[in-house]
PDB file of N, CA and C in Angstrom:
ATOM      1  N   MET A   1     -31.192   0.171  22.688  1.00  0.00           N
ATOM      2  CA  MET A   1     -32.215   0.534  22.094  1.00  0.00           C
ATOM      3  C   MET A   1     -33.311  -0.006  22.877  1.00  0.00           C
ATOM      4  N   ARG A   2     -33.152  -1.318  23.074  1.00  0.00           N
ATOM      5  CA  ARG A   2     -33.552  -1.469  24.159  1.00  0.00           C
ATOM      6  C   ARG A   2     -34.123  -0.921  24.931  1.00  0.00           C
ATOM      7  N   VAL A   3     -32.826  -1.003  26.314  1.00  0.00           N
ATOM      8  CA  VAL A   3     -33.221  -0.288  27.582  1.00  0.00           C
ATOM      9  C   VAL A   3     -33.904   1.835  27.137  1.00  0.00           C
ATOM     10  N   LEU A   4     -34.078   1.629  26.008  1.00  0.00           N
ATOM     11  CA  LEU A   4     -34.504   3.314  25.779  1.00  0.00           C
ATOM     12  C   LEU A   4     -35.996   2.516  25.247  1.00  0.00           C
ATOM     13  N   LEU A   5     -36.549   1.696  24.478  1.00  0.00           N
ATOM     14  CA  LEU A   5     -37.892   1.609  24.904  1.00  0.00           C
ATOM     15  C   LEU A   5     -38.384   0.875  26.470  1.00  0.00           C
ATOM     16  N   ILE A   6     -37.571  -0.057  26.747  1.00  0.00           N
ATOM     17  CA  ILE A   6     -38.558   0.053  28.462  1.00  0.00           C
ATOM     18  C   ILE A   6     -38.425   0.915  29.190  1.00  0.00           C
ATOM     19  N   PHE A   7     -37.323   2.248  28.966  1.00  0.00           N
ATOM     20  CA  PHE A   7     -37.466   3.449  29.212  1.00  0.00           C
ATOM     21  C   PHE A   7     -38.419   4.586  29.228  1.00  0.00           C
ATOM     22  N   LEU A   8     -39.011   4.600  27.238  1.00  0.00           N
ATOM     23  CA  LEU A   8     -40.032   5.294  27.420  1.00  0.00           C
ATOM     24  C   LEU A   8     -41.509   4.142  27.727  1.00  0.00           C
ATOM     25  N   LEU A   9     -41.808   2.804  27.542  1.00  0.00           N
ATOM     26  CA  LEU A   9     -43.046   1.930  28.526  1.00  0.00           C
ATOM     27  C   LEU A   9     -43.342   2.338  29.394  1.00  0.00           C
ATOM     28  N   LEU A  10     -42.291   2.679  30.482  1.00  0.00           N
ATOM     29  CA  LEU A  10     -42.869   2.740  32.001  1.00  0.00           C
ATOM     30  C   LEU A  10     -42.946   4.349  32.217  1.00  0.00           C
ATOM     31  N   CYS A  11     -42.521   5.443  31.059  1.00  0.00           N
ATOM     32  CA  CYS A  11     -42.702   6.300  31.280  1.00  0.00           C
ATOM     33  C   CYS A  11     -44.591   6.713  31.198  1.00  0.00           C
ATOM     34  N   ALA A  12     -44.299   5.467  29.738  1.00  0.00           N
ATOM     35  CA  ALA A  12     -45.752   5.318  29.718  1.00  0.00           C
ATOM     36  C   ALA A  12     -46.693   5.179  30.152  1.00  0.00           C
ATOM     37  N   GLY A  13     -46.805   4.297  31.017  1.00  0.00           N
ATOM     38  CA  GLY A  13     -46.815   3.661  31.585  1.00  0.00           C
ATOM     39  C   GLY A  13     -46.926   4.260  33.108  1.00  0.00           C
ATOM     40  N   GLY A  14     -46.683   4.934  33.460  1.00  0.00           N
ATOM     41  CA  GLY A  14     -46.826   6.069  35.195  1.00  0.00           C
ATOM     42  C   GLY A  14     -47.508   7.489  34.538  1.00  0.00           C
ATOM     43  N   VAL A  15     -47.444   8.240  33.907  1.00  0.00           N
ATOM     44  CA  VAL A  15     -48.453   8.513  33.015  1.00  0.00           C
ATOM     45  C   VAL A  15     -49.588   7.711  33.068  1.00  0.00           C
ATOM     46  N   LEU A  16     -49.907   6.887  32.080  1.00  0.00           N
ATOM     47  CA  LEU A  16     -51.476   6.218  31.900  1.00  0.00           C
ATOM     48  C   LEU A  16     -51.985   6.202  33.428  1.00  0.00           C
ATOM     49  N   ALA A  17     -50.817   5.194  33.943  1.00  0.00           N
ATOM     50  CA  ALA A  17     -51.635   4.947  35.780  1.00  0.00           C
ATOM     51  C   ALA A  17     -52.010   6.332  37.288  1.00  0.00           C
ATOM     52  N   VAL A  18     -51.224   7.545  36.589  1.00  0.00           N
ATOM     53  CA  VAL A  18     -51.480   9.001  36.947  1.00  0.00           C
ATOM     54  C   VAL A  18     -53.303   9.288  36.445  1.00  0.00           C
ATOM     55  N   TRP A  19     -53.438   9.443  35.061  1.00  0.00           N
ATOM     56  CA  TRP A  19     -53.908   9.743  34.267  1.00  0.00           C
ATOM     57  C   TRP A  19     -55.593   9.148  34.522  1.00  0.00           C
ATOM     58  N   ARG A  20     -55.298   7.790  34.544  1.00  0.00           N
ATOM     59  CA  ARG A  20     -56.974   6.995  35.319  1.00  0.00           C
ATOM     60  C   ARG A  20     -57.279   6.887  37.078  1.00  0.00           C
ATOM     61  N   GLY A  21     -55.586   6.958  37.770  1.00  0.00           N
ATOM     62  CA  GLY A  21     -56.146   7.774  39.193  1.00  0.00           C
ATOM     63  C   GLY A  21     -55.511   6.421  39.930  1.00  0.00           C
ATOM     64  N   TRP A  22     -55.101   5.585  39.134  1.00  0.00           N
ATOM     65  CA  TRP A  22     -55.038   4.423  39.286  1.00  0.00           C
ATOM     66  C   TRP A  22     -53.213   4.343  40.584  1.00  0.00           C
ATOM     67  N   VAL A  23     -52.638   5.787  40.158  1.00  0.00           N
ATOM     68  CA  VAL A  23     -52.194   6.172  40.813  1.00  0.00           C
ATOM     69  C   VAL A  23     -51.738   7.663  42.183  1.00  0.00           C
ATOM     70  N   ASP A  24     -51.898   7.226  43.161  1.00  0.00           N
ATOM     71  CA  ASP A  24     -52.546   8.548  44.253  1.00  0.00           C
ATOM     72  C   ASP A  24     -51.894   9.714  43.912  1.00  0.00           C
ATOM     73  N   VAL A  25     -52.159  10.396  42.998  1.00  0.00           N
ATOM     74  CA  VAL A  25     -51.046  12.177  43.406  1.00  0.00           C
ATOM     75  C   VAL A  25     -51.595  13.399  43.400  1.00  0.00           C
ATOM     76  N   PRO A  26     -50.776  14.010  45.011  1.00  0.00           N
ATOM     77  CA  PRO A  26     -51.840  15.659  44.887  1.00  0.00           C
ATOM     78  C   PRO A  26     -52.097  15.764  44.055  1.00  0.00           C
ATOM     79  N   ALA A  27     -53.475  16.631  44.244  1.00  0.00           N
ATOM     80  CA  ALA A  27     -53.493  17.288  43.125  1.00  0.00           C
ATOM     81  C   ALA A  27     -53.422  18.625  42.998  1.00  0.00           C
ATOM     82  N   ARG A  28     -52.279  19.479  43.631  1.00  0.00           N
ATOM     83  CA  ARG A  28     -51.341  20.409  43.348  1.00  0.00           C
ATOM     84  C   ARG A  28     -50.139  19.342  42.015  1.00  0.00           C
ATOM     85  N   TRP A  29     -49.523  18.584  42.020  1.00  0.00           N
ATOM     86  CA  TRP A  29     -48.527  17.814  40.546  1.00  0.00           C
ATOM     87  C   TRP A  29     -49.850  17.598  40.023  1.00  0.00           C
ATOM     88  N   ASN A  30     -50.395  16.674  40.316  1.00  0.00           N
ATOM     89  CA  ASN A  30     -51.562  16.225  38.950  1.00  0.00           C
ATOM     90  C   ASN A  30     -52.445  16.790  37.697  1.00  0.00           C
ATOM     91  N   PRO A  31     -51.325  16.982  36.638  1.00  0.00           N
ATOM     92  CA  PRO A  31     -52.216  17.324  35.550  1.00  0.00           C
ATOM     93  C   PRO A  31     -53.165  18.236  35.116  1.00  0.00           C
ATOM     94  N   TRP A  32     -54.306  16.775  35.805  1.00  0.00           N
ATOM     95  CA  TRP A  32     -55.360  16.602  35.480  1.00  0.00           C
ATOM     96  C   TRP A  32     -56.078  17.320  36.047  1.00  0.00           C
ATOM     97  N   ALA A  33     -56.092  17.571  37.194  1.00  0.00           N
ATOM     98  CA  ALA A  33     -56.747  17.939  38.893  1.00  0.00           C
ATOM     99  C   ALA A  33     -57.254  19.355  38.356  1.00  0.00           C
ATOM    100  N   PRO A  34     -57.631  19.698  38.956  1.00  0.00           N
ATOM    101  CA  PRO A  34     -58.656  21.349  38.683  1.00  0.00           C
ATOM    102  C   PRO A  34     -57.884  21.926  39.625  1.00  0.00           C
ATOM    103  N   LEU A  35     -57.600  23.324  38.844  1.00  0.00           N
ATOM    104  CA  LEU A  35     -56.371  24.042  39.158  1.00  0.00           C
ATOM    105  C   LEU A  35     -56.588  25.073  41.314  1.00  0.00           C
ATOM    106  N   ASP A  36     -56.660  25.130  42.138  1.00  0.00           N
ATOM    107  CA  ASP A  36     -57.236  25.395  43.308  1.00  0.00           C
ATOM    108  C   ASP A  36     -56.038  26.720  43.532  1.00  0.00           C
ATOM    109  N   VAL A  37     -56.751  27.586  43.150  1.00  0.00           N
ATOM    110  CA  VAL A  37     -56.550  28.715  43.243  1.00  0.00           C
ATOM    111  C   VAL A  37     -55.501  29.350  44.545  1.00  0.00           C
ATOM    112  N   ARG A  38     -55.563  28.243  45.518  1.00  0.00           N
ATOM    113  CA  ARG A  38     -55.096  28.827  46.905  1.00  0.00           C
ATOM    114  C   ARG A  38     -53.427  28.397  47.240  1.00  0.00           C
ATOM    115  N   ALA A  39     -53.766  27.205  46.170  1.00  0.00           N
ATOM    116  CA  ALA A  39     -52.300  26.582  46.391  1.00  0.00           C
ATOM    117  C   ALA A  39     -51.202  27.569  45.519  1.00  0.00           C
ATOM    118  N   GLU A  40     -50.065  26.866  45.851  1.00  0.00           N
ATOM    119  CA  GLU A  40     -48.850  28.412  45.827  1.00  0.00           C
ATOM    120  C   GLU A  40     -48.494  27.773  44.457  1.00  0.00           C
ATOM    121  N   PRO A  41     -48.483  28.144  43.724  1.00  0.00           N
ATOM    122  CA  PRO A  41     -47.873  28.058  41.687  1.00  0.00           C
ATOM    123  C   PRO A  41     -46.824  27.639  42.058  1.00  0.00           C
ATOM    124  N   ASN A  42     -46.356  26.520  40.441  1.00  0.00           N
ATOM    125  CA  ASN A  42     -46.202  25.487  40.406  1.00  0.00           C
ATOM    126  C   ASN A  42     -44.937  25.518  38.984  1.00  0.00           C
ATOM    127  N   PHE A  43     -44.637  25.060  38.088  1.00  0.00           N
ATOM    128  CA  PHE A  43     -44.753  24.177  37.300  1.00  0.00           C
ATOM    129  C   PHE A  43     -45.867  24.024  35.921  1.00  0.00           C
ATOM    130  N   LEU A  44     -46.721  23.607  37.017  1.00  0.00           N
ATOM    131  CA  LEU A  44     -48.247  23.162  36.014  1.00  0.00           C
ATOM    132  C   LEU A  44     -48.567  23.971  36.304  1.00  0.00           C
ATOM    133  N   THR A  45     -49.095  24.851  36.612  1.00  0.00           N
ATOM    134  CA  THR A  45     -49.940  26.389  37.597  1.00  0.00           C
ATOM    135  C   THR A  45     -50.330  26.642  35.758  1.00  0.00           C
ATOM    136  N   SER A  46     -49.614  27.571  34.894  1.00  0.00           N
ATOM    137  CA  SER A  46     -49.471  28.079  33.440  1.00  0.00           C
ATOM    138  C   SER A  46     -50.566  26.239  32.518  1.00  0.00           C
ATOM    139  N   TYR A  47     -49.837  25.175  33.183  1.00  0.00           N
ATOM    140  CA  TYR A  47     -51.174  24.440  31.774  1.00  0.00           C
ATOM    141  C   TYR A  47     -52.717  24.579  32.836  1.00  0.00           C
ATOM    142  N   LYS A  48     -52.568  24.126  33.756  1.00  0.00           N
ATOM    143  CA  LYS A  48     -53.992  24.370  33.964  1.00  0.00           C
ATOM    144  C   LYS A  48     -54.944  25.138  34.520  1.00  0.00           C
ATOM    145  N   LEU A  49     -54.072  26.365  34.285  1.00  0.00           N
ATOM    146  CA  LEU A  49     -54.456  27.964  34.021  1.00  0.00           C
ATOM    147  C   LEU A  49     -54.778  28.259  32.215  1.00  0.00           C
ATOM    148  N   SER A  50     -54.187  27.368  31.129  1.00  0.00           N
ATOM    149  CA  SER A  50     -54.726  27.351  30.052  1.00  0.00           C
ATOM    150  C   SER A  50     -56.052  26.482  30.246  1.00  0.00           C
ATOM    151  N   ARG A  51     -55.829  25.339  30.191  1.00  0.00           N
ATOM    152  CA  ARG A  51     -56.927  24.630  30.376  1.00  0.00           C
ATOM    153  C   ARG A  51     -58.498  25.337  30.622  1.00  0.00           C
ATOM    154  N   LEU A  52     -57.966  26.601  31.552  1.00  0.00           N
ATOM    155  CA  LEU A  52     -59.262  26.881  31.893  1.00  0.00           C
ATOM    156  C   LEU A  52     -60.170  27.990  30.926  1.00  0.00           C
ATOM    157  N   ARG A  53     -59.097  28.179  29.542  1.00  0.00           N
ATOM    158  CA  ARG A  53     -59.521  28.947  28.595  1.00  0.00           C
ATOM    159  C   ARG A  53     -60.475  28.473  27.568  1.00  0.00           C
ATOM    160  N   ASP A  54     -60.809  27.376  27.944  1.00  0.00           N
ATOM    161  CA  ASP A  54     -61.421  26.961  26.688  1.00  0.00           C
ATOM    162  C   ASP A  54     -62.199  25.825  27.687  1.00  0.00           C
ATOM    163  N   ASP A  55     -62.633  25.900  28.796  1.00  0.00           N
ATOM    164  CA  ASP A  55     -63.703  24.888  29.404  1.00  0.00           C
ATOM    165  C   ASP A  55     -64.143  25.903  30.174  1.00  0.00           C
ATOM    166  N   PRO A  56     -66.057  26.922  30.058  1.00  0.00           N
ATOM    167  CA  PRO A  56     -65.724  27.818  30.726  1.00  0.00           C
ATOM    168  C   PRO A  56     -66.375  26.194  32.271  1.00  0.00           C
ATOM    169  N   ALA A  57     -67.257  25.862  32.432  1.00  0.00           N
ATOM    170  CA  ALA A  57     -67.668  24.303  33.150  1.00  0.00           C
ATOM    171  C   ALA A  57     -66.348  24.492  34.276  1.00  0.00           C
ATOM    172  N   LEU A  58     -65.609  24.244  33.909  1.00  0.00           N
ATOM    173  CA  LEU A  58     -64.164  24.255  34.948  1.00  0.00           C
ATOM    174  C   LEU A  58     -64.027  24.452  35.718  1.00  0.00           C
ATOM    175  N   CYS A  59     -64.065  26.280  34.774  1.00  0.00           N
ATOM    176  CA  CYS A  59     -63.285  27.977  35.644  1.00  0.00           C
ATOM    177  C   CYS A  59     -64.551  27.773  36.616  1.00  0.00           C
ATOM    178  N   ASP A  60     -65.852  27.509  35.713  1.00  0.00           N
ATOM    179  CA  ASP A  60     -66.826  27.955  36.973  1.00  0.00           C
ATOM    180  C   ASP A  60     -66.472  27.025  38.029  1.00  0.00           C
ATOM    181  N   GLN A  61     -66.319  26.062  38.529  1.00  0.00           N
ATOM    182  CA  GLN A  61     -65.991  24.293  38.799  1.00  0.00           C
ATOM    183  C   GLN A  61     -64.451  25.298  40.306  1.00  0.00           C
ATOM    184  N   VAL A  62     -63.230  25.282  39.217  1.00  0.00           N
ATOM    185  CA  VAL A  62     -62.648  26.452  40.225  1.00  0.00           C
ATOM    186  C   VAL A  62     -62.954  27.346  40.802  1.00  0.00           C
ATOM    187  N   LEU A  63     -63.751  28.786  40.434  1.00  0.00           N
ATOM    188  CA  LEU A  63     -63.451  29.956  41.364  1.00  0.00           C
ATOM    189  C   LEU A  63     -64.071  29.167  42.634  1.00  0.00           C
ATOM    190  N   SER A  64     -65.750  28.585  42.726  1.00  0.00           N
ATOM    191  CA  SER A  64     -66.547  28.769  42.949  1.00  0.00           C
ATOM    192  C   SER A  64     -66.302  27.547  44.217  1.00  0.00           C
ATOM    193  N   THR A  65     -64.866  27.039  44.070  1.00  0.00           N
ATOM    194  CA  THR A  65     -64.423  25.927  45.607  1.00  0.00           C
ATOM    195  C   THR A  65     -63.626  27.118  45.627  1.00  0.00           C
ATOM    196  N   SER A  66     -62.972  28.224  45.228  1.00  0.00           N
ATOM    197  CA  SER A  66     -61.574  29.011  45.564  1.00  0.00           C
ATOM    198  C   SER A  66     -61.978  29.877  47.076  1.00  0.00           C
ATOM    199  N   GLY A  67     -62.513  30.074  47.224  1.00  0.00           N
ATOM    200  CA  GLY A  67     -63.361  31.172  48.460  1.00  0.00           C
ATOM    201  C   GLY A  67     -63.293  32.505  47.581  1.00  0.00           C
ATOM    202  N   LEU A  68     -62.924  32.584  46.708  1.00  0.00           N
ATOM    203  CA  LEU A  68     -62.746  34.016  46.472  1.00  0.00           C
ATOM    204  C   LEU A  68     -64.567  34.702  45.692  1.00  0.00           C
ATOM    205  N   ARG A  69     -64.348  36.153  45.709  1.00  0.00           N
ATOM    206  CA  ARG A  69     -65.626  36.602  45.316  1.00  0.00           C
ATOM    207  C   ARG A  69     -65.620  36.682  43.773  1.00  0.00           C
ATOM    208  N   PHE A  70     -66.088  36.389  43.068  1.00  0.00           N
ATOM    209  CA  PHE A  70     -66.463  37.257  41.679  1.00  0.00           C
ATOM    210  C   PHE A  70     -67.412  37.104  41.107  1.00  0.00           C
ATOM    211  N   SER A  71     -66.755  37.805  39.294  1.00  0.00           N
ATOM    212  CA  SER A  71     -68.851  37.869  38.694  1.00  0.00           C
ATOM    213  C   SER A  71     -68.774  38.231  37.029  1.00  0.00           C
ATOM    214  N   ARG A  72     -69.117  36.915  36.876  1.00  0.00           N
ATOM    215  CA  ARG A  72     -68.401  36.441  35.083  1.00  0.00           C
ATOM    216  C   ARG A  72     -68.999  37.402  34.545  1.00  0.00           C
ATOM    217  N   GLN A  73     -68.264  37.951  33.599  1.00  0.00           N
ATOM    218  CA  GLN A  73     -67.557  38.706  32.497  1.00  0.00           C
ATOM    219  C   GLN A  73     -67.950  38.685  31.036  1.00  0.00           C
ATOM    220  N   ALA A  74     -69.252  39.147  29.796  1.00  0.00           N
ATOM    221  CA  ALA A  74     -68.925  38.879  29.154  1.00  0.00           C
ATOM    222  C   ALA A  74     -67.573  38.611  28.042  1.00  0.00           C
ATOM    223  N   ASP A  75     -67.284  37.074  27.194  1.00  0.00           N
ATOM    224  CA  ASP A  75     -66.357  36.963  25.940  1.00  0.00           C
ATOM    225  C   ASP A  75     -66.440  38.114  25.672  1.00  0.00           C
ATOM    226  N   SER A  76     -64.703  38.919  25.786  1.00  0.00           N
ATOM    227  CA  SER A  76     -64.610  39.996  24.310  1.00  0.00           C
ATOM    228  C   SER A  76     -63.915  39.584  23.198  1.00  0.00           C
ATOM    229  N   ALA A  77     -63.204  40.848  22.266  1.00  0.00           N
ATOM    230  CA  ALA A  77     -63.245  40.492  20.719  1.00  0.00           C
ATOM    231  C   ALA A  77     -61.660  40.970  21.315  1.00  0.00           C
ATOM    232  N   PRO A  78     -60.421  39.849  20.717  1.00  0.00           N
ATOM    233  CA  PRO A  78     -59.176  39.898  21.443  1.00  0.00           C
ATOM    234  C   PRO A  78     -58.424  41.938  20.725  1.00  0.00           C
TER     235      PRO A  78
END
């Protein structure tokens, strides 16, 4: 039980270190970094895409830095 607690504390400390930026992780492997649409997809891509759905400013930032041509569309009913 004690080993499990130590393991969980180390994992939580690692997540906190990445989230706060104390540990430098490449953006493609950092779940809190903005999506780079030019990068090869990985297991975090779907999570990063889901963040764009609820954050129009982040979506604009990602599209602006992508080098793609795009036009904004009004929201539609599902």
